[in-house]
Amino acid sequence: MTLTSPVTIAQQPSPRTVGRRYQSVILMAVISIFMLGGIGSRLAYLQLIEGNRNRQLADNNRIRLIPKQPERGRILDRKGRILAGSRLSHSVFLWPLAQKKAEWPTTIKRLSQILNVPEDQIQKRLEQAGYNSPFLIRVARGISPAQVTALAEYSNSLPGVEVDAEAVRYYPYGDLAAHVIGYTGEISDNDFEKYKSENYRLGDVVGQMGIEAAYEKRLRGTWGGQQVEVNGAGQVVRILGQKPVLPGQDVQLTLDMDLQKAAEAALGNHKGSIVAIDPKNGAILAMVSRPTFDPNLFSTRITDAQWQRLQSEDHPFVNRALQGFPPASTFKIVTTTAGIESGKFSADTVLMTYPSITVGGIEFGDWNRAGFGPLGFVGAMAWSSDTFFYQIAMGVGDRDLIRWTRRYGFGRKTGVELSAEEAPGLVPDDKWKQQELKEGWFLGDTVNMSIGQGYLQASPLQVAVMFAVPANGGYRVKPHLLKDDEESKNWQDSLNLRPETLRTLQEGLRNVITTGTGQALNVSNLPPISGKSGTAEDFGRESHTWFGAYAPTDKPEIVVVAFGENSGGGGGSFAAPMVRQVLEAYFRNKQTQRP
């Protein structure tokens, strides 16, 4: 028996099942190729095309910029006393990156209810900064303790909202010298473009008027801050870098707070102004304007009721010390100068005065409606005779009178630092009349101008500069508020007056006090004073009143000018007592300061 190996017969596959076991593998491979291709192309797009943008967004979500506001420089009086400083207050900020754009409306609605700030106002501030801004955006300042508490209680439902303490402007004496110091406030939307180029941001605080605005760059300081890394909860993980905050510089003024208080008390609630300067160098010792305002109102968000109340008080933001009004008979200083310096009248000229004179068919009366008989320059100044100065002006002519008006500094700004709020005044002439009124210059215009009436306009500060000329021996000075302004202190413009002109002015102004319209200042408790009154008509309204003076007569230290807008009465009766009150405070303080 032969053994043979078993034969294995292979089973033939069915043609229906050929390749079936590989179908799923092939399908998975194809799908994988498409998926990997899609992912790869997306990764390539993200890396090559949007890589920079996404890296920035990732950094912004973990890196945060925390700006630190510099403390604003202080404003000091001449003795170093604080007129404007800072105090801590709570402000509310938004961090735009804390939420997606679509999530902010809910937060803004809740925040609006707590702060009592319109939703669209908060929304606008956020949109202006941008939703990807890494900076904190201030949306409210000076919030109340109750609002601080409410924000803390609802903090979990207010993502991206932060409360922080920051320095805000504080004026310890309220409205004292408000028009000089000015106030601060957030940059308005209209002004933002102007400040943007100077590295200001939305919500930054700037000086809005007065010294606060004039010396903004010096007072502002330099922002600093930190660049920090935060976690998902917004907590600081580490500090990546920091820039130190540089506080603003202090600004020391020529103002004397004691004299400023005395001047404000003297003016009271009367509409008008009082200015006091040093006649030797133009340093402003006091400057008051009424009505006024409290600059502290603007250190936080001012309410609509407060704003409306301010608007109803007859332009409280206008510094009347720098606005033009008819200077009235104080201007007879200029007419006297023009008369003698022209050579057409000698210093000892005597003229008959009259109840009135007629020029071009128009009657120009003397203020007492009777005249004063024959008078020289000194007597005419003492009694303020209008008809005397009418005759001087007609003899001099309009050209010489206008020329000397401009030599005294009228018709242009004085150079004081508050130029943004200062009016140049007006010295009218034939050209001006032709342009503005379509008519030429008449002799009657010259007559009117001789007594500080007509179209002529001068500010109380300009009038104070005029009084400084006879006080200091014939020099026009530059008024200034910065104590260390050596250029202004040393600036003098000699009018090159003849000795007889200067002597006549000085004698006439002294006689105003001893025998004339200013006898209210001829008192024993003050050194000898020289001065001049003025009353300007304001047709259809009460008259304006003026009084300017300097003291002591022999060696003047101070010029004081008081102006009452539509006060009624006369300069000698209304404004002179104000000047006396300021002078009494000046010499009383000087006496107490002596060792």
Coordinates of C-alpha atoms in Angstrom, one line a residue:
M1 CA 0.0 0.0 0.0
T2 CA 1.5 3.1 -1.1
L3 CA 1.2 6.1 1.2
T4 CA 0.7 9.3 -0.5
S5 CA 0.7 12.8 1.1
P6 CA -2.7 14.3 1.4
V7 CA -3.5 16.8 -1.2
T8 CA -5.0 20.2 -0.1
I9 CA -7.4 21.5 -2.5
A10 CA -7.7 25.4 -2.2
Q11 CA -11.2 26.9 -2.1
Q12 CA -11.7 29.4 -5.0
P13 CA -13.0 32.7 -4.0
S14 CA -16.3 33.9 -5.2
P15 CA -16.0 36.6 -7.8
R16 CA -18.6 38.6 -5.8
T17 CA -16.3 39.0 -2.8
V18 CA -13.1 40.0 -4.5
G19 CA -11.7 43.2 -2.8
R20 CA -14.5 43.5 -0.3
R21 CA -12.2 43.3 2.7
Y22 CA -10.2 46.3 1.4
Q23 CA -13.1 48.6 0.7
S24 CA -13.3 50.0 4.2
V25 CA -9.6 50.5 4.3
I26 CA -9.5 52.3 1.0
L27 CA -12.5 54.5 2.0
M28 CA -10.8 55.5 5.3
A29 CA -7.7 56.3 3.4
V30 CA -9.5 58.5 0.9
I31 CA -11.4 60.4 3.7
S32 CA -8.2 60.8 5.7
I33 CA -6.5 62.3 2.6
F34 CA -9.3 64.9 2.2
M35 CA -9.5 65.7 5.9
L36 CA -5.7 66.1 6.3
G37 CA -5.7 68.2 3.1
G38 CA -8.4 70.5 4.5
I39 CA -6.8 70.8 7.8
G40 CA -3.4 71.3 6.3
S41 CA -4.7 74.1 4.0
R42 CA -6.4 75.7 6.9
L43 CA -3.3 75.5 9.0
A44 CA -1.3 77.0 6.2
Y45 CA -3.9 79.8 5.8
L46 CA -3.8 80.5 9.5
Q47 CA -0.1 80.4 9.7
L48 CA 0.9 82.1 6.5
I49 CA -2.0 84.5 6.0
E50 CA -3.5 85.3 9.4
G51 CA -0.6 84.3 11.6
N52 CA 0.3 87.8 12.7
R53 CA -3.3 88.7 13.5
N54 CA -4.0 85.6 15.5
R55 CA -0.7 85.9 17.5
Q56 CA -1.7 89.5 18.3
L57 CA -5.2 88.4 19.5
A58 CA -3.6 85.7 21.6
D59 CA -1.2 88.1 23.1
N60 CA -3.9 90.6 23.8
N61 CA -5.9 88.0 25.6
R62 CA -3.1 87.3 28.0
I63 CA -1.1 90.5 28.0
R64 CA -2.7 93.6 29.4
L65 CA -1.6 97.2 29.5
I66 CA -2.4 99.0 32.8
P67 CA -1.8 102.7 32.3
K68 CA -1.0 104.9 35.3
Q69 CA -2.2 108.5 35.3
P70 CA 0.4 111.1 36.4
E71 CA -0.6 113.4 39.2
R72 CA -1.2 116.9 37.7
G73 CA 1.1 119.6 38.8
R74 CA -0.2 122.0 41.5
I75 CA -1.0 125.7 41.0
L76 CA 0.4 127.9 43.7
D77 CA 0.1 131.5 44.7
R78 CA 3.1 133.7 45.0
K79 CA 3.7 132.5 48.6
G80 CA 3.4 128.8 47.7
R81 CA -0.1 128.3 48.9
I82 CA -2.1 125.7 46.9
L83 CA -4.8 127.1 44.6
A84 CA -5.2 123.8 42.7
G85 CA -4.2 120.3 43.7
S86 CA -5.4 116.8 43.6
R87 CA -7.5 114.4 45.6
L88 CA -8.4 110.7 45.3
S89 CA -11.7 109.7 43.7
H90 CA -13.2 106.6 42.2
S91 CA -13.5 106.1 38.5
V92 CA -15.0 103.3 36.3
F93 CA -13.1 101.7 33.5
L94 CA -13.8 99.1 30.8
W95 CA -11.4 96.6 29.5
P96 CA -12.6 96.0 25.9
L97 CA -10.8 92.6 25.5
A98 CA -12.6 91.1 28.5
Q99 CA -15.7 90.3 26.4
K100 CA -16.7 89.6 22.8
K101 CA -18.3 92.5 21.0
A102 CA -21.7 90.8 21.1
E103 CA -21.6 90.4 24.9
W104 CA -20.9 94.1 25.7
P105 CA -24.5 95.4 25.3
T106 CA -25.8 93.4 28.3
T107 CA -23.0 94.7 30.5
I108 CA -23.4 98.3 29.3
K109 CA -27.1 98.2 30.1
R110 CA -26.5 97.1 33.7
L111 CA -23.6 99.6 34.1
S112 CA -25.8 102.4 32.7
Q113 CA -28.4 101.8 35.4
I114 CA -25.8 101.9 38.2
L115 CA -23.9 105.0 37.0
N116 CA -27.0 106.9 35.6
V117 CA -25.1 107.4 32.4
P118 CA -26.8 106.9 29.0
E119 CA -26.1 103.6 27.4
D120 CA -25.2 105.2 24.1
Q121 CA -22.6 107.3 25.8
I122 CA -20.8 104.3 27.2
Q123 CA -21.2 102.4 23.9
K124 CA -19.8 105.3 22.0
R125 CA -16.7 105.5 24.2
L126 CA -16.1 101.7 23.8
E127 CA -16.5 101.9 20.0
Q128 CA -14.1 104.9 19.8
A129 CA -11.4 103.0 21.7
G130 CA -12.0 99.7 19.7
Y131 CA -13.1 96.3 21.0
N132 CA -9.5 95.0 20.6
S133 CA -7.9 97.8 22.6
P134 CA -5.7 96.6 25.4
F135 CA -6.1 99.9 27.3
L136 CA -8.6 100.6 30.1
I137 CA -11.2 103.1 29.0
R138 CA -12.6 105.5 31.6
V139 CA -16.4 105.9 31.3
A140 CA -17.2 107.6 34.6
R141 CA -15.3 109.8 37.2
G142 CA -16.0 110.8 40.7
I143 CA -18.6 108.1 41.4
S144 CA -20.4 108.1 44.7
P145 CA -19.7 105.6 47.6
A146 CA -23.1 104.0 46.9
Q147 CA -22.2 103.4 43.3
V148 CA -18.8 101.9 44.3
T149 CA -20.7 99.5 46.6
A150 CA -23.3 98.6 43.8
L151 CA -20.5 97.9 41.3
A152 CA -18.8 95.6 43.8
E153 CA -22.0 93.7 44.5
Y154 CA -22.7 93.1 40.8
S155 CA -19.0 92.6 39.8
N156 CA -19.7 89.0 38.7
S157 CA -22.3 90.1 36.2
L158 CA -20.1 93.0 34.9
P159 CA -17.1 91.4 33.2
G160 CA -14.6 93.8 32.0
V161 CA -15.8 96.6 34.4
E162 CA -13.3 97.9 36.9
V163 CA -13.4 100.5 39.7
D164 CA -10.1 102.2 40.6
A165 CA -9.0 105.2 42.6
E166 CA -7.3 108.0 40.7
A167 CA -6.3 111.6 41.3
V168 CA -8.8 114.2 40.3
R169 CA -8.4 118.0 40.3
Y170 CA -9.3 119.7 43.5
Y171 CA -9.6 123.5 44.2
P172 CA -9.5 124.0 47.9
Y173 CA -10.9 127.5 47.8
G174 CA -13.8 126.8 45.5
D175 CA -14.5 129.7 43.1
L176 CA -11.6 131.8 44.3
A177 CA -9.7 133.1 41.3
A178 CA -11.7 130.7 39.1
H179 CA -11.2 132.7 35.9
V180 CA -7.4 132.8 36.4
I181 CA -7.0 129.2 37.5
G182 CA -9.5 127.8 35.1
Y183 CA -10.7 124.1 35.3
T184 CA -10.0 120.7 33.9
G185 CA -12.3 118.2 32.1
E186 CA -12.2 115.2 29.8
I187 CA -11.3 115.7 26.2
S188 CA -14.4 116.2 24.2
D189 CA -15.1 114.1 21.1
N190 CA -14.7 117.3 19.0
D191 CA -11.3 118.1 20.5
F192 CA -9.9 114.5 20.5
E193 CA -8.4 114.7 17.0
K194 CA -6.5 117.8 18.0
Y195 CA -5.0 116.2 21.1
K196 CA -4.5 112.7 19.6
S197 CA -1.3 113.8 17.9
E198 CA 0.1 114.8 21.3
N199 CA -0.3 111.2 22.8
Y200 CA -3.6 111.9 24.5
R201 CA -6.2 109.2 24.7
L202 CA -10.0 109.2 25.1
G203 CA -10.9 110.0 28.6
D204 CA -7.8 112.0 29.3
V205 CA -8.2 115.1 31.3
V206 CA -6.9 118.5 30.0
G207 CA -7.0 122.1 31.1
Q208 CA -10.1 123.8 29.7
M209 CA -9.4 127.5 30.4
G210 CA -7.2 129.8 32.5
I211 CA -3.8 128.7 33.7
E212 CA -5.0 125.0 33.5
A213 CA -5.2 125.4 29.8
A214 CA -2.3 127.9 29.3
Y215 CA 0.2 125.6 31.0
E216 CA -1.3 122.2 30.1
K217 CA 2.0 120.8 28.9
R218 CA 3.8 121.8 32.1
L219 CA 1.0 120.6 34.5
R220 CA 0.1 117.4 32.6
G221 CA 3.0 115.1 33.5
T222 CA 3.9 111.9 31.7
W223 CA 1.8 108.7 31.8
G224 CA 3.4 105.5 32.9
G225 CA 2.1 102.0 33.5
Q226 CA 2.7 98.3 33.5
Q227 CA 2.5 95.5 30.9
V228 CA 1.3 92.4 32.7
E229 CA 0.4 88.8 31.9
V230 CA -3.1 87.7 33.1
N231 CA -4.8 84.4 33.3
G232 CA -8.2 83.4 32.1
A233 CA -9.8 85.0 35.2
G234 CA -8.1 88.3 34.5
Q235 CA -5.7 87.9 37.4
V236 CA -2.2 89.2 37.1
V237 CA 0.3 86.4 36.7
R238 CA 3.5 88.4 36.3
I239 CA 4.7 91.9 35.4
L240 CA 6.4 91.9 32.0
G241 CA 7.6 95.5 32.1
Q242 CA 6.8 99.0 33.5
K243 CA 7.3 102.6 32.8
P244 CA 7.5 105.1 35.7
V245 CA 4.9 107.8 36.0
L246 CA 6.3 111.4 35.9
P247 CA 4.1 113.9 37.8
G248 CA 3.4 117.3 36.3
Q249 CA 5.4 120.3 37.3
D250 CA 4.0 122.9 39.7
V251 CA 3.1 126.4 38.4
Q252 CA 3.6 129.3 40.8
L253 CA 1.6 132.4 40.1
T254 CA 2.1 136.1 40.9
L255 CA -1.3 136.1 42.6
D256 CA -1.5 136.9 46.3
M257 CA -4.2 134.8 47.8
D258 CA -4.9 137.3 50.6
L259 CA -5.3 140.2 48.2
Q260 CA -7.3 138.0 45.8
K261 CA -9.7 137.3 48.7
A262 CA -10.0 141.0 49.5
A263 CA -10.7 141.9 45.9
E264 CA -13.4 139.2 45.6
A265 CA -15.0 140.5 48.8
A266 CA -14.8 144.1 47.5
L267 CA -16.6 143.2 44.2
G268 CA -19.1 141.0 46.0
N269 CA -21.8 139.8 43.7
H270 CA -21.7 142.8 41.5
K271 CA -21.1 142.0 37.8
G272 CA -17.7 143.3 36.8
S273 CA -14.1 143.0 37.6
I274 CA -11.2 144.1 39.8
V275 CA -7.5 143.9 38.7
A276 CA -4.4 144.6 40.8
I277 CA -0.9 144.7 39.3
D278 CA 2.6 145.7 40.2
P279 CA 3.2 148.9 38.2
K280 CA 7.0 148.2 38.0
N281 CA 6.9 144.9 36.3
G282 CA 3.3 144.0 35.4
A283 CA 2.9 141.1 37.9
I284 CA -0.8 140.4 38.4
L285 CA -1.5 140.4 42.2
A286 CA -5.3 139.9 41.9
M287 CA -7.8 139.3 39.2
V288 CA -11.5 139.0 39.9
S289 CA -14.5 138.5 37.5
R290 CA -18.2 138.2 38.4
P291 CA -20.3 136.2 37.9
T292 CA -18.1 133.2 38.5
F293 CA -18.2 129.4 39.0
D294 CA -16.8 126.6 41.1
P295 CA -14.2 124.7 39.0
N296 CA -14.6 121.7 41.3
L297 CA -17.9 121.0 39.4
F298 CA -15.9 119.8 36.4
S299 CA -13.6 117.5 38.3
T300 CA -16.4 114.9 38.1
R301 CA -19.3 114.5 35.8
I302 CA -21.4 117.7 35.9
T303 CA -25.1 117.2 36.0
D304 CA -27.6 118.7 33.6
A305 CA -29.1 120.7 36.4
Q306 CA -25.8 122.2 37.4
W307 CA -25.0 123.1 33.8
Q308 CA -28.3 124.8 33.3
R309 CA -27.9 126.7 36.5
L310 CA -24.5 128.0 35.3
Q311 CA -25.9 129.0 31.9
S312 CA -28.6 131.1 33.6
E313 CA -26.0 133.2 35.4
D314 CA -25.1 135.7 32.6
H315 CA -21.9 134.1 31.2
P316 CA -20.0 133.1 34.3
F317 CA -17.1 131.6 32.2
V318 CA -16.3 135.0 30.6
N319 CA -13.3 136.7 32.3
R320 CA -14.5 140.3 32.4
A321 CA -11.0 141.4 33.4
L322 CA -10.0 140.6 29.8
Q323 CA -13.1 141.9 27.9
G324 CA -13.6 145.3 26.2
F325 CA -15.8 148.0 27.6
P326 CA -15.8 151.8 27.1
P327 CA -13.1 153.0 29.5
A328 CA -14.9 156.3 30.2
S329 CA -13.0 159.2 31.9
T330 CA -10.1 157.0 33.0
F331 CA -9.1 157.5 29.3
K332 CA -8.4 161.2 29.9
I333 CA -4.9 160.0 30.9
V334 CA -4.4 159.3 27.2
T335 CA -6.0 162.5 26.0
T336 CA -3.8 164.5 28.3
T337 CA -0.7 162.7 27.0
A338 CA -1.8 163.3 23.3
G339 CA -2.5 167.0 24.0
I340 CA 0.9 167.8 25.5
E341 CA 3.0 165.4 23.4
S342 CA 1.5 166.7 20.2
G343 CA 3.0 170.2 21.0
K344 CA -0.4 171.8 20.3
F345 CA -1.0 172.4 24.0
S346 CA 1.4 173.2 26.8
A347 CA 1.3 171.7 30.2
D348 CA 0.0 174.9 31.7
T349 CA -2.8 175.4 29.1
V350 CA -6.0 176.8 30.5
L351 CA -9.3 176.5 28.7
M352 CA -12.8 177.7 29.5
T353 CA -15.2 174.8 30.2
Y354 CA -18.9 174.9 29.3
P355 CA -22.2 173.1 30.1
S356 CA -21.9 171.7 26.6
I357 CA -20.4 172.3 23.2
T358 CA -21.9 171.6 19.8
V359 CA -20.0 169.7 17.1
G360 CA -21.5 168.9 13.7
G361 CA -24.9 169.9 15.0
I362 CA -24.7 167.4 17.9
E363 CA -24.6 168.7 21.5
F364 CA -21.9 167.1 23.7
G365 CA -22.5 168.0 27.3
D366 CA -20.3 168.2 30.4
W367 CA -21.2 165.6 33.0
N368 CA -22.4 168.2 35.6
R369 CA -24.4 170.1 32.9
A370 CA -22.9 173.4 34.1
G371 CA -19.2 173.4 33.3
F372 CA -16.4 174.3 35.7
G373 CA -15.2 177.6 34.5
P374 CA -11.5 178.0 33.4
L375 CA -9.4 174.9 34.0
G376 CA -5.9 173.6 33.3
F377 CA -5.0 170.0 32.7
V378 CA -4.6 169.3 36.5
G379 CA -7.9 170.8 37.4
A380 CA -9.7 169.2 34.5
M381 CA -8.4 165.8 35.5
A382 CA -9.4 166.4 39.1
W383 CA -13.0 167.4 38.2
S384 CA -13.1 165.2 35.1
S385 CA -14.4 168.0 32.9
D386 CA -15.7 166.6 29.7
T387 CA -15.8 169.9 27.7
F388 CA -12.1 170.6 28.5
F389 CA -11.0 167.3 27.0
Y390 CA -13.4 167.7 24.0
Q391 CA -11.4 170.9 23.1
I392 CA -8.1 169.1 23.6
A393 CA -9.1 166.3 21.3
M394 CA -10.4 168.7 18.6
G395 CA -7.1 170.6 18.7
V396 CA -5.0 167.4 18.6
G397 CA -7.0 165.6 15.9
D398 CA -8.0 162.0 15.5
R399 CA -4.6 160.8 14.2
D400 CA -2.5 161.9 17.1
L401 CA -5.2 160.8 19.6
I402 CA -5.5 157.3 18.0
R403 CA -1.7 157.0 17.8
W404 CA -1.3 157.6 21.5
T405 CA -4.1 155.3 22.3
R406 CA -2.2 152.5 20.6
R407 CA 1.1 153.5 22.3
Y408 CA -0.6 152.9 25.6
G409 CA -1.4 149.3 24.5
F410 CA -5.1 149.6 23.6
G411 CA -6.5 147.7 20.6
R412 CA -4.2 144.7 21.1
K413 CA -3.8 141.9 23.6
T414 CA -1.6 142.7 26.6
G415 CA 0.5 139.5 26.4
V416 CA -0.9 137.9 29.5
E417 CA -0.8 134.1 29.5
L418 CA -4.6 133.9 29.2
S419 CA -4.6 134.9 25.5
A420 CA -7.2 132.4 24.5
E421 CA -9.7 134.3 26.7
E422 CA -8.5 137.8 26.1
A423 CA -10.1 140.3 23.8
P424 CA -7.9 142.9 22.1
G425 CA -10.4 145.7 22.7
L426 CA -11.0 148.2 19.9
V427 CA -9.3 151.4 18.8
P428 CA -11.6 152.7 16.1
D429 CA -10.4 154.8 13.2
D430 CA -11.6 155.9 9.7
K431 CA -10.7 152.6 8.1
W432 CA -12.6 150.6 10.7
K433 CA -15.7 152.8 10.3
Q434 CA -15.6 152.4 6.6
Q435 CA -15.4 148.6 6.8
E436 CA -17.9 148.1 9.7
L437 CA -20.3 151.0 9.4
K438 CA -19.9 152.1 5.8
E439 CA -19.2 155.7 6.8
G440 CA -16.2 157.9 7.4
W441 CA -14.7 159.3 10.6
F442 CA -16.4 162.5 12.0
L443 CA -15.1 165.1 14.3
G444 CA -17.8 164.0 16.8
D445 CA -16.1 160.6 16.9
T446 CA -12.9 162.2 18.1
V447 CA -14.8 164.2 20.7
N448 CA -16.5 161.0 22.0
M449 CA -13.2 159.2 22.1
S450 CA -11.5 161.9 24.1
I451 CA -13.6 160.9 27.2
G452 CA -13.4 157.1 26.6
Q453 CA -16.8 156.8 25.0
G454 CA -18.0 156.0 21.5
Y455 CA -16.7 152.9 19.8
L456 CA -13.5 152.7 21.9
Q457 CA -13.2 149.5 24.1
A458 CA -10.7 148.5 26.7
S459 CA -10.4 145.8 29.2
P460 CA -9.8 146.3 33.0
L461 CA -6.4 144.8 32.5
Q462 CA -5.6 147.2 29.7
V463 CA -6.7 150.1 31.9
A464 CA -4.5 148.9 34.7
V465 CA -1.5 148.9 32.3
M466 CA -2.4 152.5 31.4
F467 CA -2.4 153.5 35.0
A468 CA 1.0 151.9 35.4
V469 CA 2.5 154.4 33.0
P470 CA 2.3 157.5 35.2
A471 CA 2.9 155.3 38.3
N472 CA 6.3 153.9 37.1
G473 CA 7.6 157.0 35.3
G474 CA 6.5 156.4 31.7
Y475 CA 6.8 152.7 30.9
R476 CA 4.2 150.3 29.5
V477 CA 4.6 146.9 31.2
K478 CA 3.6 143.4 30.2
P479 CA 1.1 141.9 32.6
H480 CA 1.8 138.3 33.6
L481 CA 0.8 135.6 36.0
L482 CA 3.8 133.2 36.0
K483 CA 6.0 134.2 38.9
D484 CA 9.3 133.1 37.4
D485 CA 8.6 134.8 34.0
E486 CA 11.8 136.8 33.9
E487 CA 11.2 137.9 30.4
S488 CA 7.9 139.6 31.2
K489 CA 9.2 141.0 34.5
N490 CA 12.1 142.7 32.7
W491 CA 10.0 143.9 29.7
Q492 CA 9.3 147.6 29.5
D493 CA 8.3 149.8 26.7
S494 CA 9.2 153.5 27.3
L495 CA 6.6 155.9 25.9
N496 CA 9.4 158.6 25.9
L497 CA 7.1 161.1 27.6
R498 CA 8.3 164.6 28.2
P499 CA 9.0 165.4 31.8
E500 CA 6.2 168.0 31.8
T501 CA 3.7 165.4 30.4
L502 CA 4.6 162.9 33.2
R503 CA 4.5 165.6 35.9
T504 CA 1.1 166.9 34.7
L505 CA -0.4 163.4 34.7
Q506 CA 0.9 162.7 38.2
E507 CA -0.3 166.0 39.6
G508 CA -3.7 165.6 38.0
L509 CA -4.2 162.1 39.3
R510 CA -3.2 163.1 42.8
N511 CA -5.6 166.0 42.7
V512 CA -8.5 163.6 41.8
I513 CA -8.1 162.1 45.3
T514 CA -7.4 165.3 47.3
T515 CA -9.9 167.7 45.8
G516 CA -11.8 166.0 43.0
T517 CA -14.1 163.0 42.2
G518 CA -12.0 160.4 44.1
Q519 CA -12.1 161.8 47.6
A520 CA -13.5 158.5 48.9
L521 CA -9.8 157.4 48.9
N522 CA -8.5 160.4 50.7
V523 CA -8.3 158.6 54.0
S524 CA -5.8 158.7 56.9
N525 CA -5.3 154.9 57.2
L526 CA -3.8 154.7 53.7
P527 CA -0.7 156.3 52.2
P528 CA -1.2 159.0 49.6
I529 CA -3.1 157.7 46.6
S530 CA -3.5 158.9 42.9
G531 CA -6.4 157.8 40.7
K532 CA -9.2 158.6 38.3
S533 CA -12.9 157.8 38.1
G534 CA -15.0 157.0 35.1
T535 CA -18.6 156.6 34.2
A536 CA -19.5 155.2 30.7
E537 CA -23.0 155.4 29.2
D538 CA -24.5 152.2 27.9
F539 CA -27.6 153.5 26.1
G540 CA -30.8 151.8 27.2
R541 CA -29.1 150.3 30.3
E542 CA -27.4 151.4 33.5
S543 CA -24.0 153.0 33.2
H544 CA -20.7 151.2 33.6
T545 CA -18.5 152.5 36.4
W546 CA -14.7 152.7 36.7
F547 CA -12.0 153.7 39.2
G548 CA -8.3 153.2 38.8
A549 CA -5.6 154.1 41.4
Y550 CA -2.0 153.6 42.4
A551 CA -0.3 153.9 45.8
P552 CA 1.8 155.2 47.4
T553 CA 1.8 158.3 45.2
D554 CA 5.5 159.0 45.6
K555 CA 6.7 155.4 45.2
P556 CA 3.9 153.3 43.7
E557 CA 3.8 149.6 44.6
I558 CA 0.3 148.6 43.4
V559 CA -2.3 149.6 40.7
V560 CA -5.9 148.7 41.4
V561 CA -8.7 149.0 38.8
A562 CA -12.3 148.3 39.7
F563 CA -15.1 148.0 37.0
G564 CA -18.8 147.7 37.5
E565 CA -20.7 146.4 34.5
N566 CA -24.1 148.2 34.2
S567 CA -23.8 149.0 37.9
G568 CA -25.3 152.4 37.7
G569 CA -24.1 155.4 39.7
G570 CA -20.7 157.0 39.2
G571 CA -17.2 155.7 39.3
G572 CA -16.3 157.8 42.4
S573 CA -19.3 156.5 44.4
F574 CA -19.5 152.9 43.2
A575 CA -16.1 151.7 42.1
A576 CA -13.8 153.9 44.3
P577 CA -14.8 152.2 47.6
M578 CA -13.9 148.9 46.1
V579 CA -10.5 150.1 45.2
R580 CA -10.1 151.5 48.7
Q581 CA -11.0 148.1 50.2
V582 CA -8.3 146.4 48.1
L583 CA -5.7 148.9 49.0
E584 CA -6.5 148.7 52.7
A585 CA -6.0 144.9 52.5
Y586 CA -2.7 145.3 50.6
F587 CA -1.1 147.7 53.1
R588 CA -2.6 146.0 56.1
N589 CA -1.1 142.7 55.0
K590 CA 2.2 144.4 54.2
Q591 CA 2.3 145.9 57.7
T592 CA 1.7 142.5 59.4
Q593 CA 4.4 140.8 57.3
R594 CA 7.1 143.2 58.5
P595 CA 9.4 141.6 61.2

